[in-house]
CSV table of C-alpha atoms and ligand atoms in Angstrom, one decimal:
chain,number,residue,atom,x,y,z
A,1,MET,CA,0.0,0.0,0.0
A,2,HIS,CA,1.0,3.5,-0.5
A,3,PRO,CA,2.1,5.4,2.6
A,4,LEU,CA,-0.3,8.3,2.0
A,5,SER,CA,-3.4,6.3,1.4
A,6,ARG,CA,-4.8,6.0,4.9
A,7,ARG,CA,-4.2,9.6,5.8
A,8,ARG,CA,-5.8,10.7,2.6
A,9,ALA,CA,-8.8,8.5,3.1
A,10,LEU,CA,-9.3,10.0,6.5
A,11,GLN,CA,-9.1,13.5,5.1
A,12,LEU,CA,-11.7,12.6,2.5
A,13,GLY,CA,-14.1,11.7,5.3
A,14,GLY,CA,-15.1,15.3,5.6
A,15,LEU,CA,-15.3,15.8,1.9
A,16,GLY,CA,-17.9,18.4,1.2
A,17,VAL,CA,-19.7,20.3,-1.4
A,18,ALA,CA,-16.8,21.6,-3.3
A,19,GLY,CA,-15.3,18.1,-3.7
A,20,ILE,CA,-12.0,19.3,-2.4
A,21,VAL,CA,-10.0,19.2,0.8
A,22,VAL,CA,-8.5,22.5,1.5
A,23,GLY,CA,-4.9,22.2,2.6
A,24,GLY,CA,-2.9,24.6,4.7
A,25,ALA,CA,-2.7,22.4,7.8
A,26,GLY,CA,-1.9,19.4,5.7
A,27,LEU,CA,1.8,19.6,5.3
A,28,ILE,CA,3.0,17.0,2.9
A,29,THR,CA,5.6,14.8,4.6
A,30,ALA,CA,5.5,11.8,2.4
A,31,ALA,CA,8.5,9.8,1.4
A,32,PRO,CA,9.4,10.5,-2.2
A,33,ALA,CA,6.7,9.2,-4.5
A,34,ARG,CA,7.5,6.3,-6.7
A,35,ILE,CA,7.5,7.2,-10.3
A,36,SER,CA,6.3,4.5,-12.7
A,37,THR,CA,8.6,4.2,-15.7
A,38,ALA,CA,6.1,2.1,-17.5
A,39,GLY,CA,5.5,4.6,-20.3
A,40,GLY,CA,8.5,6.8,-20.0
A,41,GLU,CA,7.3,9.0,-22.8
A,42,ILE,CA,7.4,12.8,-22.4
A,43,LEU,CA,3.9,14.2,-21.9
A,44,ALA,CA,2.7,15.5,-25.2
A,45,PRO,CA,-0.2,17.9,-25.7
A,46,PRO,CA,-3.1,17.0,-28.0
A,47,PRO,CA,-2.9,18.9,-31.4
A,48,GLY,CA,-4.2,22.5,-31.0
A,49,LEU,CA,-6.4,24.6,-33.3
A,50,THR,CA,-6.7,28.3,-32.5
A,51,ALA,CA,-9.3,30.8,-33.6
A,52,SER,CA,-8.1,33.8,-35.5
A,53,GLY,CA,-10.0,36.9,-36.5
A,54,GLY,CA,-12.9,35.9,-34.3
A,55,SER,CA,-13.5,32.4,-35.7
A,56,LEU,CA,-12.4,28.9,-35.9
A,57,ASP,CA,-13.6,26.6,-38.8
A,58,LEU,CA,-12.6,23.0,-38.9
A,59,THR,CA,-13.5,19.6,-40.2
A,60,LEU,CA,-13.7,17.0,-37.5
A,61,THR,CA,-13.8,13.4,-38.8
A,62,ALA,CA,-14.9,10.6,-36.5
A,63,ALA,CA,-13.5,7.4,-37.7
A,64,VAL,CA,-12.0,4.0,-36.8
A,65,GLY,CA,-8.2,3.8,-37.1
A,66,ASP,CA,-5.0,2.3,-36.0
A,67,THR,CA,-3.8,4.4,-33.1
A,68,THR,CA,-0.8,4.5,-30.8
A,69,LEU,CA,-2.2,4.4,-27.2
A,70,ALA,CA,-0.4,3.7,-24.0
A,71,GLY,CA,2.7,2.9,-26.1
A,72,ARG,CA,1.0,0.3,-28.3
A,73,ARG,CA,-0.9,0.0,-31.5
A,74,ALA,CA,-4.7,-0.5,-31.2
A,75,THR,CA,-7.7,0.0,-33.4
A,76,THR,CA,-9.8,2.7,-31.7
A,77,LEU,CA,-12.2,5.5,-32.6
A,78,ARG,CA,-10.7,8.9,-33.0
A,79,TYR,CA,-11.3,12.5,-34.2
A,80,ASN,CA,-8.9,13.6,-37.0
A,81,GLY,CA,-6.6,10.7,-36.4
A,82,THR,CA,-5.7,11.4,-32.8
A,83,VAL,CA,-6.8,10.4,-29.2
A,84,PRO,CA,-7.7,12.9,-27.8
A,85,GLY,CA,-8.9,14.9,-30.7
A,86,PRO,CA,-7.6,18.5,-31.3
A,87,THR,CA,-7.9,21.1,-28.5
A,88,LEU,CA,-9.9,24.0,-29.7
A,89,TYR,CA,-8.6,27.4,-28.5
A,90,LEU,CA,-11.3,30.1,-28.6
A,91,SER,CA,-12.3,33.4,-27.0
A,92,ALA,CA,-15.6,34.8,-25.8
A,93,GLY,CA,-17.4,36.3,-28.8
A,94,ASP,CA,-15.9,33.8,-31.3
A,95,HIS,CA,-17.7,31.8,-33.9
A,96,LEU,CA,-16.9,28.1,-34.0
A,97,GLY,CA,-17.8,26.2,-37.2
A,98,VAL,CA,-17.4,22.4,-37.3
A,99,ASP,CA,-18.0,20.1,-40.2
A,100,LEU,CA,-18.5,16.8,-38.4
A,101,VAL,CA,-17.8,14.0,-40.8
A,102,ASN,CA,-19.2,10.6,-39.6
A,103,ASN,CA,-17.0,7.9,-41.0
A,104,LEU,CA,-18.1,5.5,-38.3
A,105,ALA,CA,-20.4,2.5,-39.0
A,106,GLU,CA,-23.1,4.0,-36.7
A,107,PRO,CA,-24.8,7.3,-36.0
A,108,THR,CA,-23.0,10.0,-34.0
A,109,ASN,CA,-23.2,13.7,-33.2
A,110,LEU,CA,-21.3,16.4,-31.2
A,111,HIS,CA,-21.8,18.0,-27.9
A,112,THR,CA,-19.9,21.0,-26.5
A,113,HIS,CA,-19.9,20.1,-22.8
A,114,GLY,CA,-20.2,23.2,-20.6
A,115,LEU,CA,-20.4,25.8,-23.3
A,116,GLN,CA,-23.2,28.3,-22.7
A,117,VAL,CA,-24.4,28.3,-26.3
A,118,THR,CA,-27.8,27.8,-27.7
A,119,PRO,CA,-29.0,24.2,-27.8
A,120,GLN,CA,-31.2,24.9,-30.9
A,121,GLY,CA,-30.7,24.2,-34.6
A,122,ASN,CA,-27.2,23.3,-35.6
A,123,SER,CA,-25.6,24.6,-32.4
A,124,ASP,CA,-25.3,22.4,-29.3
A,125,ASN,CA,-28.3,20.3,-30.1
A,126,PRO,CA,-28.1,16.8,-28.6
A,127,PHE,CA,-31.1,15.6,-30.8
A,128,VAL,CA,-29.1,15.9,-34.0
A,129,MET,CA,-28.3,12.5,-35.5
A,130,ILE,CA,-25.6,12.1,-38.2
A,131,GLU,CA,-25.9,8.9,-40.1
A,132,PRO,CA,-22.8,7.0,-41.2
A,133,GLY,CA,-21.2,8.6,-44.2
A,134,ARG,CA,-22.8,11.9,-43.7
A,135,THR,CA,-21.4,15.3,-42.7
A,136,PHE,CA,-23.2,17.8,-40.5
A,137,HIS,CA,-22.3,21.5,-40.2
A,138,TYR,CA,-22.3,22.8,-36.6
A,139,ASP,CA,-22.4,26.5,-36.0
A,140,TYR,CA,-21.7,27.8,-32.5
A,141,ARG,CA,-21.8,31.4,-31.4
A,142,ILE,CA,-19.8,31.9,-28.2
A,143,PRO,CA,-21.5,34.8,-26.3
A,144,ALA,CA,-19.3,37.9,-25.8
A,145,ASP,CA,-19.7,37.5,-22.0
A,146,HIS,CA,-19.0,33.7,-22.0
A,147,PRO,CA,-16.9,32.6,-19.0
A,148,PRO,CA,-13.3,31.7,-19.7
A,149,GLY,CA,-12.1,28.2,-18.7
A,150,THR,CA,-11.8,24.6,-19.8
A,151,TYR,CA,-14.6,22.8,-21.6
A,152,TRP,CA,-14.7,19.7,-23.8
A,153,TYR,CA,-16.5,18.0,-26.6
A,154,HIS,CA,-17.7,14.4,-27.2
A,155,PRO,CA,-20.4,12.5,-29.0
A,156,HIS,CA,-24.0,12.4,-27.6
A,157,HIS,CA,-26.0,10.0,-29.7
A,158,HIS,CA,-28.3,8.3,-27.1
A,159,GLY,CA,-27.5,4.6,-26.7
A,160,ARG,CA,-24.0,4.9,-28.3
A,161,THR,CA,-22.4,7.7,-26.2
A,162,ALA,CA,-20.5,5.5,-23.7
A,163,ASP,CA,-19.1,3.2,-26.4
A,164,GLN,CA,-18.0,6.1,-28.6
A,165,VAL,CA,-16.4,8.1,-25.7
A,166,PHE,CA,-14.7,4.9,-24.4
A,167,GLY,CA,-13.5,4.2,-27.9
A,168,GLY,CA,-11.6,7.4,-28.1
A,169,LEU,CA,-13.9,10.3,-29.2
A,170,TYR,CA,-13.2,13.4,-27.0
A,171,GLY,CA,-11.2,16.6,-27.0
A,172,ALA,CA,-10.7,19.8,-25.0
A,173,ILE,CA,-12.0,23.3,-25.6
A,174,VAL,CA,-10.3,26.3,-24.0
A,175,ILE,CA,-12.0,29.7,-23.7
A,176,GLY,CA,-9.1,32.1,-23.0
A,177,GLU,CA,-9.1,35.0,-20.6
A,178,PRO,CA,-9.0,38.5,-22.0
A,179,THR,CA,-5.8,38.9,-20.1
A,180,PRO,CA,-4.1,35.5,-19.8
A,181,LEU,CA,-2.6,34.5,-16.5
A,182,GLN,CA,1.2,34.9,-16.5
A,183,VAL,CA,2.4,31.3,-16.1
A,184,SER,CA,5.4,29.3,-17.3
A,185,ALA,CA,3.3,26.8,-19.2
A,186,ASP,CA,-0.4,26.3,-19.9
A,187,ARG,CA,-1.2,22.6,-20.4
A,188,VAL,CA,-4.2,20.5,-21.3
A,189,LEU,CA,-4.4,17.1,-19.5
A,190,VAL,CA,-7.3,15.0,-20.9
A,191,ILE,CA,-7.7,12.0,-18.6
A,192,SER,CA,-9.6,9.0,-20.1
A,193,ASP,CA,-9.8,5.3,-19.6
A,194,ILE,CA,-10.0,2.4,-22.0
A,195,THR,CA,-9.7,-1.4,-22.1
A,196,LEU,CA,-7.8,-2.9,-25.0
A,197,ASP,CA,-8.1,-6.5,-26.1
A,198,ALA,CA,-6.4,-8.3,-29.0
A,199,VAL,CA,-8.6,-6.7,-31.7
A,200,GLY,CA,-9.1,-3.2,-30.3
A,201,VAL,CA,-11.3,-1.6,-27.7
A,202,ALA,CA,-13.0,-4.2,-25.4
A,203,SER,CA,-16.7,-4.2,-25.4
A,204,ALA,CA,-18.6,-3.8,-22.2
A,205,SER,CA,-20.7,-6.6,-20.5
A,206,ALA,CA,-24.2,-6.0,-19.2
A,207,MET,CA,-22.8,-5.8,-15.7
A,208,ASP,CA,-20.2,-3.2,-16.9
A,209,ARG,CA,-23.0,-1.1,-18.3
A,210,MET,CA,-25.1,-1.3,-15.2
A,211,GLN,CA,-22.2,-0.4,-13.0
A,212,GLY,CA,-20.6,2.0,-15.4
A,213,ARG,CA,-17.5,0.6,-17.1
A,214,GLU,CA,-14.0,1.5,-16.0
A,215,GLY,CA,-11.1,0.9,-18.3
A,216,ASP,CA,-8.0,-1.0,-17.4
A,217,LEU,CA,-5.8,1.7,-18.7
A,218,VAL,CA,-6.0,5.3,-17.4
A,219,LEU,CA,-4.5,7.7,-20.0
A,220,VAL,CA,-3.3,11.3,-20.0
A,221,ASN,CA,-3.5,12.7,-23.5
A,222,GLY,CA,-3.6,9.1,-24.7
A,223,GLN,CA,-0.4,8.2,-22.9
A,224,GLN,CA,0.2,5.9,-20.0
A,225,THR,CA,2.1,7.5,-17.2
A,226,PRO,CA,4.0,10.0,-19.3
A,227,HIS,CA,6.8,12.0,-17.8
A,228,LEU,CA,7.5,15.7,-17.5
A,229,GLU,CA,10.6,17.7,-16.6
A,230,ILE,CA,10.0,21.1,-15.1
A,231,ALA,CA,12.4,23.7,-13.6
A,232,PRO,CA,12.0,24.4,-9.9
A,233,GLY,CA,10.0,27.6,-9.1
A,234,ALA,CA,8.0,27.3,-12.3
A,235,ARG,CA,4.3,28.0,-12.1
A,236,GLU,CA,2.2,26.1,-14.5
A,237,ARG,CA,-1.5,26.1,-15.3
A,238,TRP,CA,-3.1,22.7,-16.0
A,239,ARG,CA,-6.5,22.2,-17.5
A,240,ILE,CA,-7.6,18.8,-16.4
A,241,VAL,CA,-10.6,17.1,-18.1
A,242,ASN,CA,-12.2,13.9,-16.7
A,243,ALA,CA,-13.2,12.2,-20.0
A,244,CYS,CA,-13.6,8.8,-18.4
A,245,VAL,CA,-17.0,7.2,-19.1
A,246,SER,CA,-17.6,6.3,-15.4
A,247,ARG,CA,-14.5,6.7,-13.4
A,248,TYR,CA,-14.2,9.3,-10.6
A,249,LEU,CA,-10.8,10.8,-10.4
A,250,ARG,CA,-9.6,11.6,-6.9
A,251,LEU,CA,-6.4,13.4,-7.9
A,252,GLN,CA,-3.4,14.1,-5.8
A,253,LEU,CA,-0.1,15.7,-6.7
A,254,THR,CA,2.6,14.6,-4.2
A,255,GLY,CA,5.3,17.0,-3.2
A,256,GLN,CA,4.1,20.0,-5.1
A,257,GLN,CA,1.8,22.8,-4.4
A,258,LEU,CA,-1.6,22.6,-6.1
A,259,GLU,CA,-3.9,25.6,-6.2
A,260,LEU,CA,-7.4,25.3,-7.5
A,261,LEU,CA,-8.8,28.0,-9.8
A,262,GLY,CA,-12.1,26.2,-10.1
A,263,VAL,CA,-13.9,22.9,-11.0
A,264,ASP,CA,-15.9,23.3,-14.2
A,265,LEU,CA,-16.1,27.1,-13.9
A,266,LEU,CA,-13.4,29.3,-12.5
A,267,ASP,CA,-14.2,30.5,-9.0
A,268,GLY,CA,-14.1,34.2,-8.1
A,269,GLY,CA,-11.3,35.5,-5.9
A,270,ARG,CA,-8.0,33.9,-5.1
A,271,ALA,CA,-6.9,30.4,-5.9
A,272,GLN,CA,-7.1,27.9,-3.0
A,273,ILE,CA,-4.4,25.5,-2.0
A,274,VAL,CA,-5.7,22.0,-2.1
A,275,ASP,CA,-4.4,18.6,-1.1
A,276,GLU,CA,-6.6,16.7,-3.5
A,277,LEU,CA,-9.4,17.1,-6.0
A,278,LEU,CA,-12.4,14.9,-6.8
A,279,LEU,CA,-13.5,15.0,-10.4
A,280,ALA,CA,-16.6,13.1,-11.3
A,281,PRO,CA,-17.0,12.0,-14.9
A,282,GLY,CA,-17.3,15.1,-17.1
A,283,ASN,CA,-15.9,17.5,-14.5
A,284,ARG,CA,-12.9,19.7,-15.4
A,285,ALA,CA,-10.4,21.4,-13.1
A,286,ASP,CA,-8.2,24.4,-13.7
A,287,VAL,CA,-5.2,24.3,-11.3
A,288,LEU,CA,-1.9,26.1,-10.8
A,289,VAL,CA,1.2,24.1,-9.9
A,290,THR,CA,4.2,25.7,-8.3
A,291,THR,CA,7.2,23.4,-8.5
A,292,ALA,CA,9.7,22.6,-5.8
A,293,ALA,CA,12.8,20.5,-6.6
A,294,GLY,CA,12.4,16.8,-6.4
A,295,ALA,CA,10.3,14.0,-7.8
A,296,ALA,CA,6.6,14.2,-8.0
A,297,VAL,CA,3.7,12.2,-9.3
A,298,LEU,CA,0.1,13.1,-10.2
A,299,GLN,CA,-2.0,10.2,-9.0
A,300,ALA,CA,-5.6,9.0,-8.9
A,301,LEU,CA,-6.4,7.6,-5.5
A,302,PRO,CA,-9.1,5.0,-4.8
A,303,TYR,CA,-12.6,6.3,-4.6
A,304,ASP,CA,-15.7,4.3,-3.7
A,305,ARG,CA,-18.6,5.4,-5.8
A,306,GLY,CA,-20.8,2.5,-4.6
A,307,SER,CA,-22.0,-0.5,-6.5
A,308,ALA,CA,-25.0,-1.7,-8.5
A,309,MET,CA,-24.5,-4.9,-6.6
A,310,GLY,CA,-26.2,-3.2,-3.6
A,311,MET,CA,-29.5,-3.2,-5.4
A,312,GLY,CA,-32.3,-5.5,-4.8
A,313,GLY,CA,-33.4,-7.0,-1.5
A,314,GLY,CA,-31.1,-9.9,-0.9
A,315,MET,CA,-27.8,-8.6,-2.2
A,316,GLY,CA,-27.1,-6.3,0.8
A,317,SER,CA,-24.7,-3.4,0.4
A,318,ARG,CA,-21.7,-5.2,-0.9
A,319,ARG,CA,-19.2,-2.6,-2.2
A,320,ARG,CA,-16.8,-3.0,-5.0
A,321,THR,CA,-13.2,-3.2,-3.6
A,322,PRO,CA,-11.7,0.2,-4.1
A,323,GLY,CA,-9.1,0.2,-6.8
A,324,ALA,CA,-5.4,0.7,-6.6
A,325,ILE,CA,-3.5,4.0,-6.7
A,326,ILE,CA,-2.8,4.9,-10.4
A,327,ASP,CA,0.2,7.0,-11.4
A,328,LEU,CA,-1.0,9.4,-14.1
A,329,VAL,CA,2.0,11.6,-14.7
A,330,GLY,CA,5.6,11.5,-13.3
A,331,PHE,CA,7.6,14.7,-12.8
A,332,THR,CA,11.2,15.5,-12.3
A,333,VAL,CA,11.7,19.0,-11.0
A,334,ALA,CA,15.3,19.8,-11.6
A,335,GLY,CA,17.6,22.4,-13.2
A,336,SER,CA,18.1,26.0,-12.3
A,337,ALA,CA,15.1,28.0,-11.0
A,338,PRO,CA,13.8,30.7,-13.3
A,339,ALA,CA,13.1,34.1,-11.8
A,340,THR,CA,9.4,33.9,-11.4
A,341,SER,CA,7.1,36.5,-9.9
A,342,PRO,CA,3.9,35.3,-8.3
A,343,VAL,CA,0.9,35.1,-10.5
A,344,THR,CA,-1.9,37.5,-9.6
A,345,VAL,CA,-5.1,35.6,-10.0
A,346,ASP,CA,-7.6,38.4,-10.2
A,347,ARG,CA,-11.0,37.2,-11.1
A,348,PRO,CA,-14.4,38.8,-10.4
A,349,ALA,CA,-16.5,37.3,-7.6
A,350,SER,CA,-18.8,34.6,-8.7
A,351,LEU,CA,-22.5,35.3,-9.2
A,352,ASP,CA,-24.5,34.0,-6.2
A,353,LEU,CA,-28.1,33.0,-6.7
A,354,ARG,CA,-28.7,32.3,-3.0
A,355,ALA,CA,-30.0,35.7,-2.2
A,356,ILE,CA,-32.8,35.3,-4.7
A,357,SER,CA,-36.2,34.6,-3.0
A,358,ASP,CA,-38.4,34.2,-6.1
A,359,VAL,CA,-37.3,30.7,-7.1
A,360,ARG,CA,-39.4,27.9,-8.4
A,361,HIS,CA,-38.7,24.5,-6.8
A,362,ARG,CA,-38.5,21.2,-8.6
A,363,ALA,CA,-37.6,17.7,-7.4
A,364,LEU,CA,-36.0,15.0,-9.5
A,365,THR,CA,-35.2,11.5,-8.5
A,366,MET,CA,-32.4,9.3,-10.0
A,367,ALA,CA,-33.0,5.6,-9.6
A,368,MET,CA,-31.8,2.2,-10.6
A,369,GLY,CA,-33.6,-1.1,-10.6
A,370,MET,CA,-33.0,-4.8,-11.4
A,371,GLY,CA,-35.8,-5.2,-13.9
A,372,MET,CA,-36.0,-4.4,-17.5
A,373,GLY,CA,-33.4,-6.7,-19.1
A,374,ALA,CA,-29.8,-7.5,-18.5
A,375,THR,CA,-28.5,-4.0,-17.8
A,376,GLY,CA,-31.3,-3.2,-15.3
A,377,SER,CA,-33.2,0.1,-15.4
A,378,ALA,CA,-31.7,3.6,-15.0
A,379,THR,CA,-34.3,6.3,-14.7
A,380,ILE,CA,-35.1,9.8,-13.7
A,381,ASP,CA,-38.5,10.2,-12.0
A,382,GLY,CA,-39.3,6.6,-12.8
A,383,ARG,CA,-39.0,7.0,-16.6
A,384,ALA,CA,-36.3,6.1,-19.1
A,385,PHE,CA,-35.2,8.8,-21.6
A,386,ASP,CA,-37.6,9.6,-24.4
A,387,ALA,CA,-36.5,12.2,-26.9
A,388,ASN,CA,-40.1,12.9,-27.8
A,389,ARG,CA,-41.2,13.7,-24.2
A,390,ILE,CA,-40.5,17.0,-22.5
A,391,ASP,CA,-40.0,16.3,-18.8
A,392,GLN,CA,-39.4,19.8,-17.5
A,393,THR,CA,-40.9,23.0,-18.9
A,394,VAL,CA,-39.1,26.1,-17.6
A,395,ARG,CA,-39.8,29.8,-18.2
A,396,ALA,CA,-37.0,31.7,-19.8
A,397,GLY,CA,-35.2,33.9,-17.3
A,398,ALA,CA,-36.4,32.0,-14.3
A,399,VAL,CA,-34.2,31.0,-11.4
A,400,GLU,CA,-35.1,27.5,-10.2
A,401,GLU,CA,-34.0,25.4,-7.3
A,402,TRP,CA,-33.7,21.7,-8.2
A,403,THR,CA,-33.5,19.0,-5.5
A,404,ILE,CA,-31.9,15.9,-7.1
A,405,SER,CA,-32.4,12.8,-5.1
A,406,ASN,CA,-30.6,9.5,-5.6
A,407,THR,CA,-32.3,6.4,-4.3
A,408,SER,CA,-29.7,4.0,-5.6
A,409,PRO,CA,-26.6,2.6,-3.8
A,410,MET,CA,-24.2,4.3,-6.3
A,411,ASP,CA,-23.2,8.0,-6.8
A,412,HIS,CA,-24.6,9.6,-9.9
A,413,PRO,CA,-22.9,12.7,-11.5
A,414,PHE,CA,-25.8,14.9,-12.5
A,415,HIS,CA,-25.2,17.0,-15.6
A,416,LEU,CA,-27.3,19.7,-17.2
A,417,HIS,CA,-26.4,21.1,-20.6
A,418,VAL,CA,-26.0,24.8,-21.4
A,419,TRP,CA,-26.9,26.4,-18.0
A,420,PRO,CA,-24.4,26.0,-15.1
A,421,MET,CA,-25.7,24.9,-11.7
A,422,GLN,CA,-24.9,26.7,-8.4
A,423,VAL,CA,-24.4,24.1,-5.7
A,424,ILE,CA,-26.5,24.9,-2.6
A,425,SER,CA,-25.9,21.6,-0.8
A,426,VAL,CA,-24.7,18.1,-1.3
A,427,GLY,CA,-25.9,15.4,1.2
A,428,GLY,CA,-27.3,18.2,3.4
A,429,GLN,CA,-23.9,19.9,3.6
A,430,LEU,CA,-24.2,23.5,2.6
A,431,ALA,CA,-21.8,25.1,0.2
A,432,VAL,CA,-20.0,28.0,1.8
A,433,LEU,CA,-18.6,29.9,-1.2
A,434,PRO,CA,-20.4,30.3,-4.5
A,435,THR,CA,-19.7,27.0,-6.2
A,436,TRP,CA,-20.7,26.5,-9.8
A,437,ARG,CA,-20.7,23.2,-11.7
A,438,ASN,CA,-21.8,21.6,-14.9
A,439,VAL,CA,-21.7,18.2,-13.2
A,440,VAL,CA,-22.7,17.7,-9.6
A,441,SER,CA,-22.1,14.3,-8.0
A,442,VAL,CA,-25.2,13.2,-6.1
A,443,PRO,CA,-24.1,10.7,-3.5
A,444,ALA,CA,-25.6,7.2,-3.1
A,445,ARG,CA,-29.0,7.3,-1.2
A,446,SER,CA,-28.6,11.1,-0.7
A,447,ASN,CA,-29.3,14.3,-2.6
A,448,ALA,CA,-27.9,17.5,-4.0
A,449,VAL,CA,-29.6,20.9,-4.2
A,450,VAL,CA,-28.7,23.3,-7.0
A,451,ARG,CA,-29.9,26.7,-8.3
A,452,ILE,CA,-30.0,27.4,-12.0
A,453,ALA,CA,-30.6,30.8,-13.8
A,454,PHE,CA,-32.3,29.8,-17.1
A,455,GLY,CA,-31.0,32.4,-19.4
A,456,PRO,CA,-30.1,33.9,-21.7
A,457,GLN,CA,-30.1,30.8,-23.9
A,458,THR,CA,-33.5,29.1,-24.6
A,459,GLY,CA,-34.4,25.9,-26.3
A,460,THR,CA,-34.8,22.2,-25.6
A,461,THR,CA,-31.9,20.0,-24.3
A,462,VAL,CA,-31.1,17.3,-21.8
A,463,TYR,CA,-29.9,16.6,-18.3
A,464,HIS,CA,-28.5,13.2,-17.4
A,465,CYS,CA,-26.1,11.1,-15.4
A,466,HIS,CA,-22.6,11.6,-16.7
A,467,ILE,CA,-21.8,7.9,-16.1
A,468,LEU,CA,-22.3,7.5,-19.8
A,469,ASP,CA,-23.4,3.9,-19.5
A,470,HIS,CA,-26.3,5.1,-17.3
A,471,GLU,CA,-27.2,7.9,-19.7
A,472,ASP,CA,-27.3,5.3,-22.5
A,473,ASN,CA,-29.4,3.1,-20.2
A,474,GLY,CA,-32.0,5.8,-19.9
A,475,MET,CA,-31.0,8.1,-17.0
A,476,MET,CA,-31.6,11.2,-19.0
A,477,GLY,CA,-34.5,13.7,-19.3
A,478,VAL,CA,-35.5,16.6,-21.5
A,479,VAL,CA,-35.8,20.2,-20.4
A,480,SER,CA,-37.5,22.9,-22.5
A,481,VAL,CA,-36.7,26.5,-21.7
A,482,GLY,CA,-38.7,29.3,-23.4
B,501,C2O,CU1,-20.7,15.7,-21.3
B,501,C2O,CU2,-24.7,15.5,-22.1
B,501,C2O,O1,-22.7,15.5,-21.7
B,502,CU,CU1,-22.8,18.2,-21.5
B,503,CU,CU1,-25.4,7.2,-12.9
């Protein structure tokens, strides 16, 4: 066992709304972390495409191909020939045009996760279906006041989303700040998982789909435990995306200072020093890393998200055995220190909806059952997803409070498209600071309360569990705002 695991597990006991444990008292006194040399490759960024003159136009081709992943060749899905696909660098006010070419053998489409763009027409419309061999033109207008930060894109064709993301279809989107933070490096780390077999990507069993599949390999930018060399005293910004289908990432960076700028959306005010970060599937984190000489490793620690095995009367509450510690990226911090001046993180205070008294209340319940075939049932309010049924009708401009209950023995990361959610409480524990999320983990047999300002975008879109196997299984609903 790793020397830190028990202490970390204890600290996690008080894990609250923000999904973080704030350091300060927690001095890191661990023995030097082991660095896996399994991959030994230098961490490489995904290819980047940058808007110029206010727009970015690209062709994004989804296809099967022979890909180098985790240091070996495998037949995977990919966008434009790479896993992850290209990172799209944009600014508020930009126009993004994507010709999505479907060279897969099944339907697909594209979702811009977290972007506050219209869900109508050929913008972020999850009901679009692109048949094999067809091309669809997406046209996204990023509002002039769109929050900067880290976002991502992935397919969203109901019933095939988990397989397509697991197969390799995902990429990051960066909305830059008007005045970029002064950092020594700005890196994208897309974390995903996959299981490879002799022919390519392993298919998921019925049990995998009920539980939410987790891959044997956990990759960073498609690499297994890549390595990075950084000079001491450097201050880097990392944009971390949890693109795993079902895996929660409880991240820890041993021996180095980690400051959180925000999960999903950047928080107002100063960055907070954290010991670890919990990212549910779909969550992103923006962090600052200030390096001190020595070795370091970014790790994923075990996290127990509960088990579908706990369902049904006789099966009790048997939990899956928590996994091992996974080394994600190894670091050598050596060389001569550059002269760095501290970064001033000067961000406006977050909007806070808690002072609003005129809110409409709504209750939603996420549930799982043993019936309905091999993969069981996964529902919201007792119903499986139906694209032709509107489940929630919301008045444009309204502020609503949603209480999302979870009656199942597993955590479910609740995601709403387009409109970010302000976390009011998770498991009864109140948020202290304004905390905004696109994905809020609703703990097993518990609930989460959020507030949402439904504007300025209007239209019909979806909310769902971001364990994508659960989404494909029906844990998704339709919201119409207008
Ligand atoms: Cu990232 Cu509807 O999902
Ligand atoms: Cu989304
Ligand atoms: Cu779920």
